[in-house]
Amino acid sequence: MAKDTALDDVFLRDLWYFGIVGKEIKPGEMIQKERLGELILFGRTHDGEAFAMTDICPHRAILLSGGRMVKGESGTEVQCPYHGWRFRPDGQCASIPSLTADQAEAMDIAKIRAKTYRVHESYGIVWIWFGYDEAAEPCLPPPTLDIPEDSEVRMFDACDFHCDMDAAVISLMDPAHIPYIHNQSWWRTPETMHEKQKTFGPIERGFSMLPHKPSSNSFIYKLFGTGITTEIQLELPGLRPEYMKAGDKHVTTVTIVTPVSANKTIISIILYWNHGLVSLVPKWLIRRAIRVFMKQDSTAVDSQAIGLSYDPPQMFIHDSDIPAKWYLALRRNWEKHRLEGADFVNPLKENKTLRWRS
């Protein structure tokens, strides 16, 4: 780990981030995404292995995503659209077509490399590692979910938030906004507000709203019968799985906050389920509900970002804003842990019950 890394980096590092859903790329295909202010080319070799490299050609800086993936002597190679240079998935240059035979013999093109990123594929997601020291091996295992690792992604959608990552994460753990921002008859309305009490407990690099009976004023939960429990977690950098379980059946919604740039964030929602009733619901209807929710949140947070651009003070009250304070403390403590060597301290040291009206 580099000890001289600047402390003004707006992104947390030494963490696994969401890259793409694996279904977005088939063997021999590639796609460009921006993550943490960097243009990244996600690809899948012809043998099916996911990889990631910079989308910027080290020769003349054109975007490699405008090129194509070909089968070369060493296997899958990314061919630059400008001059035809080819790069292996590990970033090593494999070919420079413009070189004459004697020039090729005199030049060691293996020393030319495109920047690459470590990736791991599980739960149908390609995770990408961003470290403070790019040469160091990941200090953490990839994220784990409380579902089988080979679970099928049933549905995926995403929405851009024009705000920084902190504002986006805090919005996901804010219980008091739900009856106002998500005001619809089939979910919540201000008229159904009542006092709630939830117990939170610490998890590694985060906290959990421990398993509990879903809210009685959420009509959608009533579709799944009795004996349902819900657990909502938040783990750095921005992983928020919600596990709804009834016996051996589950509906798992994984919401992931990923910074695109300093002032733009993408919210990805991934659904898994093995509940037969959910499979009977038309996917277009589920997708429509997801998009309604995301649009409502993005409209609110985008408006908040305008206000925050004037650098006003903010108020965090008890108890509904306590999860936001925990997240901000987690963020600060992780940065100090990785950059300064301080022990990582979870601000939530034991179970704590919070109360609010929603």
mmCIF file of C-alpha atoms in Angstrom:
data_model
loop_
_atom_site.group_PDB
_atom_site.id
_atom_site.type_symbol
_atom_site.label_atom_id
_atom_site.label_comp_id
_atom_site.label_asym_id
_atom_site.label_seq_id
_atom_site.Cartn_x
_atom_site.Cartn_y
_atom_site.Cartn_z
ATOM 1 C CA MET A 1 0.000 0.000 0.000
ATOM 2 C CA ALA A 2 1.368 3.390 -0.988
ATOM 3 C CA LYS A 3 1.873 5.603 2.062
ATOM 4 C CA ASP A 4 2.257 8.830 0.088
ATOM 5 C CA THR A 5 -1.143 8.683 -1.618
ATOM 6 C CA ALA A 6 -2.866 12.057 -1.579
ATOM 7 C CA LEU A 7 -5.619 12.344 1.000
ATOM 8 C CA ASP A 8 -7.761 14.509 -1.299
ATOM 9 C CA ASP A 9 -8.849 11.583 -3.478
ATOM 10 C CA VAL A 10 -12.653 11.811 -3.551
ATOM 11 C CA PHE A 11 -13.021 8.046 -3.966
ATOM 12 C CA LEU A 12 -12.474 5.340 -1.381
ATOM 13 C CA ARG A 13 -10.028 2.714 -2.572
ATOM 14 C CA ASP A 14 -8.719 -0.698 -1.559
ATOM 15 C CA LEU A 15 -12.248 -1.901 -2.185
ATOM 16 C CA TRP A 16 -14.156 -3.950 -4.753
ATOM 17 C CA TYR A 17 -16.625 -1.961 -6.832
ATOM 18 C CA PHE A 18 -19.445 -2.966 -9.139
ATOM 19 C CA GLY A 19 -18.192 -3.225 -12.706
ATOM 20 C CA ILE A 20 -20.944 -4.638 -14.886
ATOM 21 C CA VAL A 21 -23.519 -7.395 -14.886
ATOM 22 C CA GLY A 22 -21.908 -10.389 -16.554
ATOM 23 C CA LYS A 23 -24.773 -10.719 -19.035
ATOM 24 C CA GLU A 24 -23.789 -7.383 -20.573
ATOM 25 C CA ILE A 25 -20.894 -9.005 -22.441
ATOM 26 C CA LYS A 26 -20.827 -12.284 -24.315
ATOM 27 C CA PRO A 27 -17.612 -14.110 -25.314
ATOM 28 C CA GLY A 28 -15.688 -12.011 -27.811
ATOM 29 C CA GLU A 29 -17.483 -8.786 -26.834
ATOM 30 C CA MET A 30 -16.439 -5.649 -24.948
ATOM 31 C CA ILE A 31 -18.121 -2.567 -23.479
ATOM 32 C CA GLN A 32 -16.938 0.775 -22.105
ATOM 33 C CA LYS A 33 -17.911 2.030 -18.655
ATOM 34 C CA GLU A 34 -16.651 4.932 -16.555
ATOM 35 C CA ARG A 35 -15.836 4.042 -12.969
ATOM 36 C CA LEU A 36 -14.167 6.261 -10.353
ATOM 37 C CA GLY A 37 -13.283 8.822 -13.016
ATOM 38 C CA GLU A 38 -11.540 6.272 -15.258
ATOM 39 C CA LEU A 39 -12.628 4.946 -18.657
ATOM 40 C CA ILE A 40 -12.602 1.171 -18.447
ATOM 41 C CA LEU A 41 -13.000 -1.438 -21.143
ATOM 42 C CA PHE A 42 -14.740 -4.552 -19.848
ATOM 43 C CA GLY A 43 -14.348 -7.559 -22.105
ATOM 44 C CA ARG A 44 -14.899 -11.279 -22.220
ATOM 45 C CA THR A 45 -12.397 -13.520 -23.972
ATOM 46 C CA HIS A 46 -13.568 -15.979 -26.587
ATOM 47 C CA ASP A 47 -13.149 -18.608 -23.847
ATOM 48 C CA GLY A 48 -15.590 -16.710 -21.611
ATOM 49 C CA GLU A 49 -13.233 -15.103 -19.048
ATOM 50 C CA ALA A 50 -14.014 -11.533 -17.986
ATOM 51 C CA PHE A 51 -11.238 -8.912 -17.951
ATOM 52 C CA ALA A 52 -10.861 -5.144 -17.659
ATOM 53 C CA MET A 53 -8.317 -2.692 -19.027
ATOM 54 C CA THR A 54 -8.096 1.011 -19.704
ATOM 55 C CA ASP A 55 -10.169 2.109 -22.666
ATOM 56 C CA ILE A 56 -7.393 4.482 -23.693
ATOM 57 C CA CYS A 57 -4.777 3.189 -26.123
ATOM 58 C CA PRO A 58 -1.250 3.851 -24.777
ATOM 59 C CA HIS A 59 -0.115 4.761 -28.312
ATOM 60 C CA ARG A 60 -2.204 7.789 -29.294
ATOM 61 C CA ALA A 61 -4.989 7.801 -26.683
ATOM 62 C CA ILE A 62 -7.874 6.761 -28.925
ATOM 63 C CA LEU A 63 -10.636 4.728 -27.284
ATOM 64 C CA LEU A 64 -10.026 1.010 -27.652
ATOM 65 C CA SER A 65 -13.777 0.375 -27.388
ATOM 66 C CA GLY A 66 -14.071 1.671 -30.944
ATOM 67 C CA GLY A 67 -11.996 -1.284 -32.125
ATOM 68 C CA ARG A 68 -12.762 -4.970 -32.026
ATOM 69 C CA MET A 69 -11.794 -8.186 -30.321
ATOM 70 C CA VAL A 70 -9.936 -10.693 -32.457
ATOM 71 C CA LYS A 71 -8.381 -14.126 -32.048
ATOM 72 C CA GLY A 72 -4.613 -13.736 -32.188
ATOM 73 C CA GLU A 73 -1.724 -16.114 -31.753
ATOM 74 C CA SER A 74 -1.951 -15.787 -27.971
ATOM 75 C CA GLY A 75 -5.746 -15.956 -27.797
ATOM 76 C CA THR A 76 -8.190 -13.068 -27.467
ATOM 77 C CA GLU A 77 -6.729 -9.648 -28.284
ATOM 78 C CA VAL A 78 -8.204 -6.137 -28.334
ATOM 79 C CA GLN A 79 -7.405 -4.374 -31.596
ATOM 80 C CA CYS A 80 -7.106 -0.572 -31.583
ATOM 81 C CA PRO A 81 -9.273 1.120 -34.250
ATOM 82 C CA TYR A 82 -6.630 3.784 -35.055
ATOM 83 C CA HIS A 83 -3.451 1.914 -35.959
ATOM 84 C CA GLY A 84 -4.389 -1.710 -35.351
ATOM 85 C CA TRP A 85 -2.216 -2.244 -32.277
ATOM 86 C CA ARG A 86 -3.331 -5.321 -30.362
ATOM 87 C CA PHE A 87 -3.395 -5.911 -26.617
ATOM 88 C CA ARG A 88 -3.876 -9.105 -24.648
ATOM 89 C CA PRO A 89 -6.329 -9.207 -21.726
ATOM 90 C CA ASP A 90 -3.354 -8.814 -19.349
ATOM 91 C CA GLY A 91 -2.533 -5.497 -21.062
ATOM 92 C CA GLN A 92 0.606 -6.625 -22.887
ATOM 93 C CA CYS A 93 1.000 -5.362 -26.445
ATOM 94 C CA ALA A 94 0.868 -8.304 -28.864
ATOM 95 C CA SER A 95 1.228 -6.613 -32.241
ATOM 96 C CA ILE A 96 2.128 -3.329 -33.951
ATOM 97 C CA PRO A 97 1.247 -3.745 -37.651
ATOM 98 C CA SER A 98 3.146 -0.673 -38.872
ATOM 99 C CA LEU A 99 6.550 -2.067 -37.866
ATOM 100 C CA THR A 100 8.767 -3.437 -40.593
ATOM 101 C CA ALA A 101 10.487 -6.771 -39.998
ATOM 102 C CA ASP A 102 13.745 -5.192 -38.825
ATOM 103 C CA GLN A 103 11.908 -2.619 -36.670
ATOM 104 C CA ALA A 104 9.875 -5.373 -35.031
ATOM 105 C CA GLU A 105 13.048 -7.306 -34.303
ATOM 106 C CA ALA A 106 14.723 -4.288 -32.709
ATOM 107 C CA MET A 107 11.702 -3.245 -30.624
ATOM 108 C CA ASP A 108 10.511 -5.230 -27.609
ATOM 109 C CA ILE A 109 6.777 -4.575 -27.849
ATOM 110 C CA ALA A 110 6.167 -6.783 -24.811
ATOM 111 C CA LYS A 111 7.327 -3.815 -22.700
ATOM 112 C CA ILE A 112 4.351 -1.802 -23.950
ATOM 113 C CA ARG A 113 1.338 -2.343 -21.726
ATOM 114 C CA ALA A 114 -2.157 -0.994 -21.343
ATOM 115 C CA LYS A 115 -3.325 -0.493 -17.775
ATOM 116 C CA THR A 116 -5.391 -3.406 -16.489
ATOM 117 C CA TYR A 117 -7.660 -3.954 -13.492
ATOM 118 C CA ARG A 118 -8.265 -7.016 -11.354
ATOM 119 C CA VAL A 119 -11.757 -8.430 -11.723
ATOM 120 C CA HIS A 120 -13.763 -11.221 -10.168
ATOM 121 C CA GLU A 121 -17.057 -12.628 -11.395
ATOM 122 C CA SER A 122 -19.629 -13.958 -8.947
ATOM 123 C CA TYR A 123 -23.414 -13.746 -8.491
ATOM 124 C CA GLY A 124 -23.590 -12.781 -12.172
ATOM 125 C CA ILE A 125 -21.620 -9.584 -11.433
ATOM 126 C CA VAL A 126 -18.161 -8.586 -12.620
ATOM 127 C CA TRP A 127 -16.525 -6.818 -9.658
ATOM 128 C CA ILE A 128 -13.510 -4.558 -10.208
ATOM 129 C CA TRP A 129 -10.752 -3.721 -7.713
ATOM 130 C CA PHE A 130 -9.545 -0.164 -7.164
ATOM 131 C CA GLY A 131 -6.505 0.056 -4.914
ATOM 132 C CA TYR A 132 -4.480 2.931 -3.536
ATOM 133 C CA ASP A 133 -1.452 1.035 -4.808
ATOM 134 C CA GLU A 134 -2.309 -0.241 -8.283
ATOM 135 C CA ALA A 135 0.481 -2.834 -8.208
ATOM 136 C CA ALA A 136 -0.574 -4.397 -4.909
ATOM 137 C CA GLU A 137 -2.762 -7.476 -4.674
ATOM 138 C CA PRO A 138 -6.313 -6.916 -3.325
ATOM 139 C CA CYS A 139 -6.318 -6.857 0.467
ATOM 140 C CA LEU A 140 -9.937 -8.053 0.610
ATOM 141 C CA PRO A 141 -11.828 -10.979 -0.910
ATOM 142 C CA PRO A 142 -14.590 -10.098 -3.391
ATOM 143 C CA PRO A 143 -18.034 -9.241 -1.963
ATOM 144 C CA THR A 144 -20.268 -12.028 -0.717
ATOM 145 C CA LEU A 145 -24.063 -12.168 -0.730
ATOM 146 C CA ASP A 146 -26.359 -14.399 1.302
ATOM 147 C CA ILE A 147 -27.421 -16.326 -1.803
ATOM 148 C CA PRO A 148 -25.699 -19.067 -3.835
ATOM 149 C CA GLU A 149 -22.716 -17.701 -5.750
ATOM 150 C CA ASP A 150 -24.070 -19.073 -9.034
ATOM 151 C CA SER A 151 -27.458 -17.383 -8.588
ATOM 152 C CA GLU A 152 -29.017 -16.135 -11.798
ATOM 153 C CA VAL A 153 -29.549 -12.417 -12.275
ATOM 154 C CA ARG A 154 -33.292 -12.244 -12.889
ATOM 155 C CA MET A 155 -33.429 -8.527 -13.625
ATOM 156 C CA PHE A 156 -31.049 -5.603 -13.838
ATOM 157 C CA ASP A 157 -31.526 -1.859 -14.252
ATOM 158 C CA ALA A 158 -29.556 1.290 -13.525
ATOM 159 C CA CYS A 159 -30.042 5.028 -13.167
ATOM 160 C CA ASP A 160 -27.636 7.982 -13.183
ATOM 161 C CA PHE A 161 -27.621 10.280 -10.154
ATOM 162 C CA HIS A 162 -26.009 13.685 -10.693
ATOM 163 C CA CYS A 163 -24.484 13.888 -7.249
ATOM 164 C CA ASP A 164 -21.477 12.571 -5.391
ATOM 165 C CA MET A 165 -21.408 9.055 -4.019
ATOM 166 C CA ASP A 166 -21.991 10.048 -0.398
ATOM 167 C CA ALA A 167 -25.303 11.744 -1.184
ATOM 168 C CA ALA A 168 -26.431 8.708 -3.175
ATOM 169 C CA VAL A 169 -25.514 6.209 -0.437
ATOM 170 C CA ILE A 170 -27.131 8.262 2.302
ATOM 171 C CA SER A 171 -30.356 8.464 0.296
ATOM 172 C CA LEU A 172 -30.555 4.652 0.233
ATOM 173 C CA MET A 173 -30.416 4.397 4.042
ATOM 174 C CA ASP A 174 -32.795 7.290 4.745
ATOM 175 C CA PRO A 175 -36.099 5.895 6.106
ATOM 176 C CA ALA A 176 -37.880 9.220 6.606
ATOM 177 C CA HIS A 177 -38.107 10.222 2.935
ATOM 178 C CA ILE A 178 -40.041 7.157 1.793
ATOM 179 C CA PRO A 179 -43.662 8.367 2.287
ATOM 180 C CA TYR A 180 -42.865 11.647 0.524
ATOM 181 C CA ILE A 181 -40.522 10.742 -2.318
ATOM 182 C CA HIS A 182 -42.058 7.300 -2.938
ATOM 183 C CA ASN A 183 -45.640 8.413 -2.473
ATOM 184 C CA GLN A 184 -47.860 5.973 -4.331
ATOM 185 C CA SER A 185 -50.900 3.955 -3.291
ATOM 186 C CA TRP A 186 -49.245 0.578 -3.846
ATOM 187 C CA TRP A 187 -46.258 1.444 -1.633
ATOM 188 C CA ARG A 188 -46.441 4.248 0.934
ATOM 189 C CA THR A 189 -48.358 7.478 1.480
ATOM 190 C CA PRO A 190 -47.990 10.128 4.217
ATOM 191 C CA GLU A 191 -51.378 9.039 5.584
ATOM 192 C CA THR A 192 -49.982 5.585 6.482
ATOM 193 C CA MET A 193 -47.074 6.927 8.540
ATOM 194 C CA HIS A 194 -46.608 5.451 11.994
ATOM 195 C CA GLU A 195 -43.867 4.952 14.537
ATOM 196 C CA LYS A 196 -41.319 2.260 13.729
ATOM 197 C CA GLN A 197 -38.563 0.604 15.669
ATOM 198 C CA LYS A 198 -35.704 -1.300 14.041
ATOM 199 C CA THR A 199 -32.573 -2.895 15.479
ATOM 200 C CA PHE A 200 -29.247 -2.472 13.710
ATOM 201 C CA GLY A 201 -26.105 -4.526 14.164
ATOM 202 C CA PRO A 202 -22.503 -4.249 12.926
ATOM 203 C CA ILE A 203 -21.206 -6.252 9.963
ATOM 204 C CA GLU A 204 -17.776 -6.175 8.348
ATOM 205 C CA ARG A 205 -17.227 -2.652 6.940
ATOM 206 C CA GLY A 206 -20.865 -1.750 7.494
ATOM 207 C CA PHE A 207 -24.107 -2.347 9.349
ATOM 208 C CA SER A 208 -27.369 -4.250 9.013
ATOM 209 C CA MET A 209 -30.987 -3.519 9.775
ATOM 210 C CA LEU A 210 -31.415 -6.935 11.338
ATOM 211 C CA PRO A 211 -34.096 -9.378 10.121
ATOM 212 C CA HIS A 212 -37.550 -8.049 10.899
ATOM 213 C CA LYS A 213 -41.146 -8.254 9.751
ATOM 214 C CA PRO A 214 -41.732 -5.929 6.757
ATOM 215 C CA SER A 215 -43.650 -2.720 7.290
ATOM 216 C CA SER A 216 -47.407 -3.169 7.487
ATOM 217 C CA ASN A 217 -47.946 -0.086 5.312
ATOM 218 C CA SER A 218 -46.017 -1.559 2.367
ATOM 219 C CA PHE A 219 -48.717 -3.175 0.251
ATOM 220 C CA ILE A 220 -46.228 -4.921 -2.005
ATOM 221 C CA TYR A 221 -44.997 -7.151 0.858
ATOM 222 C CA LYS A 222 -48.504 -8.493 1.415
ATOM 223 C CA LEU A 223 -48.282 -10.314 -1.907
ATOM 224 C CA PHE A 224 -45.839 -12.797 -0.414
ATOM 225 C CA GLY A 225 -48.022 -14.120 2.382
ATOM 226 C CA THR A 226 -47.056 -14.566 6.037
ATOM 227 C CA GLY A 227 -43.820 -15.488 7.759
ATOM 228 C CA ILE A 228 -41.737 -12.978 5.823
ATOM 229 C CA THR A 229 -38.583 -11.373 7.202
ATOM 230 C CA THR A 230 -36.489 -8.631 5.662
ATOM 231 C CA GLU A 231 -32.874 -7.704 6.318
ATOM 232 C CA ILE A 232 -31.197 -4.651 4.799
ATOM 233 C CA GLN A 233 -27.417 -4.233 4.880
ATOM 234 C CA LEU A 234 -24.997 -1.509 3.900
ATOM 235 C CA GLU A 235 -21.331 -2.274 3.331
ATOM 236 C CA LEU A 236 -18.548 -0.094 1.958
ATOM 237 C CA PRO A 237 -18.160 1.188 -0.650
ATOM 238 C CA GLY A 238 -21.885 1.190 -1.514
ATOM 239 C CA LEU A 239 -23.325 -2.333 -1.438
ATOM 240 C CA ARG A 240 -26.919 -2.501 -0.155
ATOM 241 C CA PRO A 241 -28.500 -5.954 -0.353
ATOM 242 C CA GLU A 242 -32.044 -6.476 0.904
ATOM 243 C CA TYR A 243 -32.991 -10.062 1.703
ATOM 244 C CA MET A 244 -36.693 -10.862 1.841
ATOM 245 C CA LYS A 245 -37.175 -14.462 2.985
ATOM 246 C CA ALA A 246 -40.111 -16.762 3.631
ATOM 247 C CA GLY A 247 -38.907 -20.239 4.560
ATOM 248 C CA ASP A 248 -36.585 -21.478 1.815
ATOM 249 C CA LYS A 249 -37.882 -18.882 -0.649
ATOM 250 C CA HIS A 250 -36.206 -15.532 -1.142
ATOM 251 C CA VAL A 251 -36.386 -12.332 -3.129
ATOM 252 C CA THR A 252 -33.066 -10.519 -2.977
ATOM 253 C CA THR A 253 -32.656 -6.964 -4.214
ATOM 254 C CA VAL A 254 -29.051 -5.794 -4.467
ATOM 255 C CA THR A 255 -28.694 -2.044 -4.874
ATOM 256 C CA ILE A 256 -25.149 -0.890 -5.598
ATOM 257 C CA VAL A 257 -23.858 2.674 -5.583
ATOM 258 C CA THR A 258 -20.877 3.207 -7.888
ATOM 259 C CA PRO A 259 -19.126 6.539 -8.474
ATOM 260 C CA VAL A 260 -18.740 7.401 -12.147
ATOM 261 C CA SER A 261 -17.032 10.727 -11.501
ATOM 262 C CA ALA A 262 -16.778 13.191 -8.630
ATOM 263 C CA ASN A 263 -20.291 14.492 -9.309
ATOM 264 C CA LYS A 264 -22.007 11.579 -11.008
ATOM 265 C CA THR A 265 -23.037 8.250 -9.537
ATOM 266 C CA ILE A 266 -24.760 5.207 -10.969
ATOM 267 C CA ILE A 267 -27.300 3.253 -8.959
ATOM 268 C CA SER A 268 -27.580 -0.359 -10.110
ATOM 269 C CA ILE A 269 -30.428 -2.605 -8.974
ATOM 270 C CA ILE A 270 -30.050 -6.365 -9.414
ATOM 271 C CA LEU A 271 -32.781 -8.832 -8.540
ATOM 272 C CA TYR A 272 -32.518 -12.510 -7.654
ATOM 273 C CA TRP A 273 -35.369 -14.765 -6.586
ATOM 274 C CA ASN A 274 -36.508 -18.347 -6.290
ATOM 275 C CA HIS A 275 -40.067 -17.452 -5.292
ATOM 276 C CA GLY A 276 -42.589 -18.886 -7.746
ATOM 277 C CA LEU A 277 -45.086 -16.093 -7.181
ATOM 278 C CA VAL A 278 -42.577 -13.465 -8.268
ATOM 279 C CA SER A 279 -41.931 -15.398 -11.465
ATOM 280 C CA LEU A 280 -45.616 -14.997 -12.318
ATOM 281 C CA VAL A 281 -45.388 -11.210 -12.199
ATOM 282 C CA PRO A 282 -44.644 -9.753 -15.663
ATOM 283 C CA LYS A 283 -41.051 -8.556 -15.793
ATOM 284 C CA TRP A 284 -42.113 -5.347 -17.503
ATOM 285 C CA LEU A 285 -44.225 -4.523 -14.455
ATOM 286 C CA ILE A 286 -41.354 -5.152 -12.023
ATOM 287 C CA ARG A 287 -39.029 -3.099 -14.209
ATOM 288 C CA ARG A 288 -41.540 -0.264 -14.360
ATOM 289 C CA ALA A 289 -41.807 -0.194 -10.559
ATOM 290 C CA ILE A 290 -38.010 -0.157 -10.219
ATOM 291 C CA ARG A 291 -37.698 2.708 -12.672
ATOM 292 C CA VAL A 292 -40.397 4.712 -10.905
ATOM 293 C CA PHE A 293 -38.492 4.317 -7.620
ATOM 294 C CA MET A 294 -35.120 5.205 -9.134
ATOM 295 C CA LYS A 295 -36.504 8.235 -10.954
ATOM 296 C CA GLN A 296 -38.096 9.525 -7.768
ATOM 297 C CA ASP A 297 -34.840 9.146 -5.857
ATOM 298 C CA SER A 298 -32.691 10.634 -8.627
ATOM 299 C CA THR A 299 -34.969 13.672 -8.961
ATOM 300 C CA ALA A 300 -34.715 14.319 -5.223
ATOM 301 C CA VAL A 301 -30.969 13.777 -4.932
ATOM 302 C CA ASP A 302 -30.213 15.786 -8.096
ATOM 303 C CA SER A 303 -32.157 18.678 -6.572
ATOM 304 C CA GLN A 304 -30.263 18.236 -3.303
ATOM 305 C CA ALA A 305 -26.966 18.368 -5.211
ATOM 306 C CA ILE A 306 -27.846 21.843 -6.462
ATOM 307 C CA GLY A 307 -28.427 22.992 -2.903
ATOM 308 C CA LEU A 308 -25.235 21.343 -1.662
ATOM 309 C CA SER A 309 -23.231 23.137 -4.377
ATOM 310 C CA TYR A 310 -23.702 26.311 -2.320
ATOM 311 C CA ASP A 311 -21.949 24.589 0.613
ATOM 312 C CA PRO A 312 -24.699 25.034 3.240
ATOM 313 C CA PRO A 313 -24.555 23.339 6.651
ATOM 314 C CA GLN A 314 -26.588 20.137 7.021
ATOM 315 C CA MET A 315 -28.484 18.811 10.008
ATOM 316 C CA PHE A 316 -28.507 15.159 11.078
ATOM 317 C CA ILE A 317 -31.161 14.403 13.667
ATOM 318 C CA HIS A 318 -32.027 11.407 15.867
ATOM 319 C CA ASP A 319 -32.930 8.708 15.057
ATOM 320 C CA SER A 320 -33.716 8.636 11.359
ATOM 321 C CA ASP A 321 -30.394 10.220 10.322
ATOM 322 C CA ILE A 322 -28.188 7.985 12.466
ATOM 323 C CA PRO A 323 -27.507 5.486 9.609
ATOM 324 C CA ALA A 324 -26.204 8.410 7.538
ATOM 325 C CA LYS A 325 -23.814 9.341 10.345
ATOM 326 C CA TRP A 326 -22.654 5.733 10.595
ATOM 327 C CA TYR A 327 -21.914 5.636 6.870
ATOM 328 C CA LEU A 328 -19.904 8.871 6.957
ATOM 329 C CA ALA A 329 -17.904 7.546 9.926
ATOM 330 C CA LEU A 330 -17.287 4.242 8.123
ATOM 331 C CA ARG A 331 -15.976 6.149 5.137
ATOM 332 C CA ARG A 332 -13.601 8.291 7.200
ATOM 333 C CA ASN A 333 -12.374 5.342 9.244
ATOM 334 C CA TRP A 334 -11.677 3.173 6.184
ATOM 335 C CA GLU A 335 -9.600 5.913 4.565
ATOM 336 C CA LYS A 336 -7.558 6.409 7.733
ATOM 337 C CA HIS A 337 -7.134 2.653 8.061
ATOM 338 C CA ARG A 338 -5.766 2.178 4.547
ATOM 339 C CA LEU A 339 -3.740 5.374 4.191
ATOM 340 C CA GLU A 340 -2.460 5.949 7.709
ATOM 341 C CA GLY A 341 -2.407 2.419 9.106
ATOM 342 C CA ALA A 342 -4.937 3.168 11.845
ATOM 343 C CA ASP A 343 -7.158 0.343 13.073
ATOM 344 C CA PHE A 344 -10.454 0.229 11.215
ATOM 345 C CA VAL A 345 -13.246 1.072 13.634
ATOM 346 C CA ASN A 346 -16.884 0.340 12.927
ATOM 347 C CA PRO A 347 -18.896 3.175 14.535
ATOM 348 C CA LEU A 348 -21.618 0.643 15.379
ATOM 349 C CA LYS A 349 -19.960 -1.598 17.950
ATOM 350 C CA GLU A 350 -23.047 -3.462 19.178
ATOM 351 C CA ASN A 351 -26.728 -3.803 18.355
ATOM 352 C CA LYS A 352 -28.655 -0.550 18.610
ATOM 353 C CA THR A 353 -32.371 0.132 18.269
ATOM 354 C CA LEU A 354 -33.557 3.236 16.423
ATOM 355 C CA ARG A 355 -37.035 4.767 16.300
ATOM 356 C CA TRP A 356 -38.686 7.056 13.757
ATOM 357 C CA ARG A 357 -41.983 7.711 12.000
ATOM 358 C CA SER A 358 -42.348 6.630 8.387
#
